[in-house]
mmCIF file of C-alpha atoms in Angstrom:
data_model
loop_
_atom_site.group_PDB
_atom_site.id
_atom_site.type_symbol
_atom_site.label_atom_id
_atom_site.label_comp_id
_atom_site.label_asym_id
_atom_site.label_seq_id
_atom_site.Cartn_x
_atom_site.Cartn_y
_atom_site.Cartn_z
ATOM 1 C CA MET A 1 -12.577 3.996 9.809
ATOM 2 C CA SER A 2 -12.594 6.649 7.252
ATOM 3 C CA LEU A 3 -11.732 5.334 3.752
ATOM 4 C CA PRO A 4 -10.155 7.966 1.435
ATOM 5 C CA GLU A 5 -12.999 8.305 -1.629
ATOM 6 C CA ASN A 6 -10.268 9.080 -4.278
ATOM 7 C CA PHE A 7 -7.917 5.997 -3.470
ATOM 8 C CA SER A 8 -8.587 2.584 -5.021
ATOM 9 C CA TYR A 9 -8.188 -0.762 -3.065
ATOM 10 C CA SER A 10 -6.839 -4.045 -3.559
ATOM 11 C CA GLU A 11 -8.180 -6.826 -2.273
ATOM 12 C CA GLU A 12 -4.917 -7.359 -0.596
ATOM 13 C CA HIS A 13 -5.520 -4.134 1.681
ATOM 14 C CA GLU A 14 -3.117 -2.134 -0.792
ATOM 15 C CA TRP A 15 -3.693 1.307 -1.788
ATOM 16 C CA ILE A 16 -3.085 3.471 -4.552
ATOM 17 C CA ASN A 17 -3.391 7.434 -4.255
ATOM 18 C CA THR A 18 -5.615 7.877 -7.507
ATOM 19 C CA THR A 19 -8.709 6.103 -8.762
ATOM 20 C CA ALA A 20 -7.932 3.350 -11.083
ATOM 21 C CA ASP A 21 -9.114 4.649 -14.264
ATOM 22 C CA SER A 22 -6.738 7.294 -14.402
ATOM 23 C CA ALA A 23 -3.698 5.149 -12.865
ATOM 24 C CA VAL A 24 -1.980 4.366 -16.037
ATOM 25 C CA GLY A 25 0.928 6.188 -17.233
ATOM 26 C CA THR A 26 0.603 8.231 -13.995
ATOM 27 C CA THR A 27 3.369 8.121 -11.036
ATOM 28 C CA VAL A 28 1.566 6.383 -8.303
ATOM 29 C CA LYS A 29 1.810 6.091 -4.183
ATOM 30 C CA ILE A 30 1.081 2.577 -2.280
ATOM 31 C CA GLY A 31 0.295 2.011 0.914
ATOM 32 C CA ILE A 32 -1.404 -0.307 2.877
ATOM 33 C CA THR A 33 -5.356 0.400 4.491
ATOM 34 C CA SER A 34 -6.464 1.375 7.890
ATOM 35 C CA VAL A 35 -7.837 -2.204 7.816
ATOM 36 C CA ALA A 36 -4.702 -3.686 7.261
ATOM 37 C CA ALA A 37 -2.335 -1.665 10.011
ATOM 38 C CA ASP A 38 -5.337 -2.233 12.440
ATOM 39 C CA ARG A 39 -4.841 -6.532 11.816
ATOM 40 C CA LEU A 40 -1.183 -6.049 12.136
ATOM 41 C CA GLY A 41 -0.769 -4.952 15.145
ATOM 42 C CA GLU A 42 1.947 -2.178 15.574
ATOM 43 C CA VAL A 43 4.545 -2.440 12.762
ATOM 44 C CA VAL A 44 8.338 -3.211 13.588
ATOM 45 C CA PHE A 45 9.640 -3.759 10.250
ATOM 46 C CA ALA A 46 8.986 -3.234 6.650
ATOM 47 C CA GLU A 47 10.729 -4.645 3.656
ATOM 48 C CA LEU A 48 10.171 -2.476 0.457
ATOM 49 C CA PRO A 49 10.977 -2.322 -3.084
ATOM 50 C CA GLU A 50 13.688 -0.795 -4.420
ATOM 51 C CA VAL A 51 13.993 2.240 -6.997
ATOM 52 C CA GLY A 52 14.462 0.856 -10.355
ATOM 53 C CA ASP A 53 12.704 -2.336 -9.495
ATOM 54 C CA THR A 54 9.922 -3.658 -11.622
ATOM 55 C CA VAL A 55 6.498 -4.654 -9.583
ATOM 56 C CA GLU A 56 3.879 -6.899 -10.815
ATOM 57 C CA ALA A 57 0.223 -6.027 -9.856
ATOM 58 C CA GLY A 58 -0.736 -8.738 -7.744
ATOM 59 C CA GLU A 59 2.288 -10.380 -7.179
ATOM 60 C CA THR A 60 4.779 -10.318 -4.100
ATOM 61 C CA CYS A 61 6.928 -6.970 -3.744
ATOM 62 C CA GLY A 62 7.979 -6.994 0.130
ATOM 63 C CA GLU A 63 6.751 -7.927 3.469
ATOM 64 C CA VAL A 64 5.464 -5.957 6.300
ATOM 65 C CA GLU A 65 6.488 -7.388 10.012
ATOM 66 C CA SER A 66 4.684 -6.512 13.101
ATOM 67 C CA THR A 67 4.189 -7.461 16.896
ATOM 68 C CA LYS A 68 2.357 -9.849 15.714
ATOM 69 C CA SER A 69 2.882 -11.675 12.337
ATOM 70 C CA VAL A 70 4.870 -11.073 9.036
ATOM 71 C CA SER A 71 2.633 -10.141 6.410
ATOM 72 C CA ASP A 72 3.054 -10.195 2.283
ATOM 73 C CA LEU A 73 2.888 -6.882 0.197
ATOM 74 C CA TYR A 74 1.392 -7.059 -2.757
ATOM 75 C CA SER A 75 1.632 -4.288 -5.293
ATOM 76 C CA PRO A 76 -1.587 -3.521 -6.790
ATOM 77 C CA VAL A 77 -0.383 -2.420 -10.284
ATOM 78 C CA THR A 78 2.620 -3.007 -12.836
ATOM 79 C CA GLY A 79 5.394 -0.825 -13.516
ATOM 80 C CA THR A 80 9.027 0.721 -12.336
ATOM 81 C CA VAL A 81 9.643 2.010 -8.204
ATOM 82 C CA THR A 82 9.816 5.285 -8.382
ATOM 83 C CA ALA A 83 10.729 6.183 -4.703
ATOM 84 C CA VAL A 84 10.577 4.874 -1.189
ATOM 85 C CA ASN A 85 9.661 6.475 1.544
ATOM 86 C CA ASP A 86 12.586 6.577 4.223
ATOM 87 C CA ALA A 87 9.942 7.854 6.672
ATOM 88 C CA VAL A 88 8.690 4.530 7.170
ATOM 89 C CA HIS A 89 12.195 3.045 8.232
ATOM 90 C CA ASP A 90 13.094 6.097 10.249
ATOM 91 C CA ASP A 91 9.981 5.648 12.074
ATOM 92 C CA TYR A 92 7.981 2.528 11.395
ATOM 93 C CA SER A 93 5.061 3.493 13.933
ATOM 94 C CA VAL A 94 4.137 5.938 10.825
ATOM 95 C CA VAL A 95 2.402 3.021 9.024
ATOM 96 C CA ASN A 96 -0.041 2.571 11.515
ATOM 97 C CA ASN A 97 -0.376 6.183 12.734
ATOM 98 C CA ASP A 98 -1.120 7.928 9.607
ATOM 99 C CA PRO A 99 -1.526 4.996 6.520
ATOM 100 C CA PHE A 100 -3.567 6.966 3.854
ATOM 101 C CA GLY A 101 -0.948 9.693 4.671
ATOM 102 C CA GLU A 102 2.475 9.615 5.497
ATOM 103 C CA GLY A 103 3.018 5.708 6.332
ATOM 104 C CA TRP A 104 2.688 5.308 2.247
ATOM 105 C CA LEU A 105 5.158 2.912 1.416
ATOM 106 C CA PHE A 106 6.644 3.267 -2.279
ATOM 107 C CA GLU A 107 5.605 4.758 -5.328
ATOM 108 C CA VAL A 108 5.492 3.470 -9.033
ATOM 109 C CA GLU A 109 5.215 4.606 -12.594
ATOM 110 C CA VAL A 110 2.246 2.572 -13.650
ATOM 111 C CA SER A 111 2.193 0.785 -16.947
ATOM 112 C CA GLU A 112 -1.008 -1.731 -16.215
ATOM 113 C CA VAL A 113 -3.493 -1.556 -13.090
ATOM 114 C CA GLY A 114 -4.217 -4.955 -11.020
ATOM 115 C CA PRO A 115 -7.948 -5.392 -10.018
ATOM 116 C CA LEU A 116 -9.036 -2.702 -7.860
ATOM 117 C CA MET A 117 -11.725 -1.495 -6.006
ATOM 118 C CA THR A 118 -13.284 1.648 -4.869
ATOM 119 C CA ALA A 119 -13.494 2.893 -1.111
ATOM 120 C CA GLU A 120 -17.063 1.824 -1.089
ATOM 121 C CA GLU A 121 -16.452 -1.497 -2.830
ATOM 122 C CA TYR A 122 -13.570 -2.299 -0.508
ATOM 123 C CA ALA A 123 -15.428 -0.759 3.140
ATOM 124 C CA ALA A 124 -18.592 -3.529 2.035
ATOM 125 C CA ALA A 125 -15.904 -6.569 1.435
ATOM 126 C CA ASN A 126 -14.052 -5.433 4.799
ATOM 127 C CA GLY A 127 -16.791 -4.523 7.120
ATOM 128 C CA VAL A 128 -16.029 -1.277 7.625
#
């Protein structure tokens, strides 16, 4: 399983599409990792924050439902939601098929970054 090296990862299996040290003051995409997607199984629904919502690092901001279970979605950063990926609502399988690309969930203008890991740290913590 390959993890993008230029992303940062949360303990709760979310990613941001940049490194943590360059995220403040920028807008980042957020999604769930391939580890989470594999563990969940086939994603059948996602409740995502709405544009304009404020999310806080480490706090729940939605949920992802699969054929196996429902899992809370945690924001890895604090900030304002600027976009939601409508493609996910059109076809939830994109989360399983391309979790680091077309399966991104929402974008946030970052004011603060929560505790995040590098790809190497995340891989070591999750046995990938």
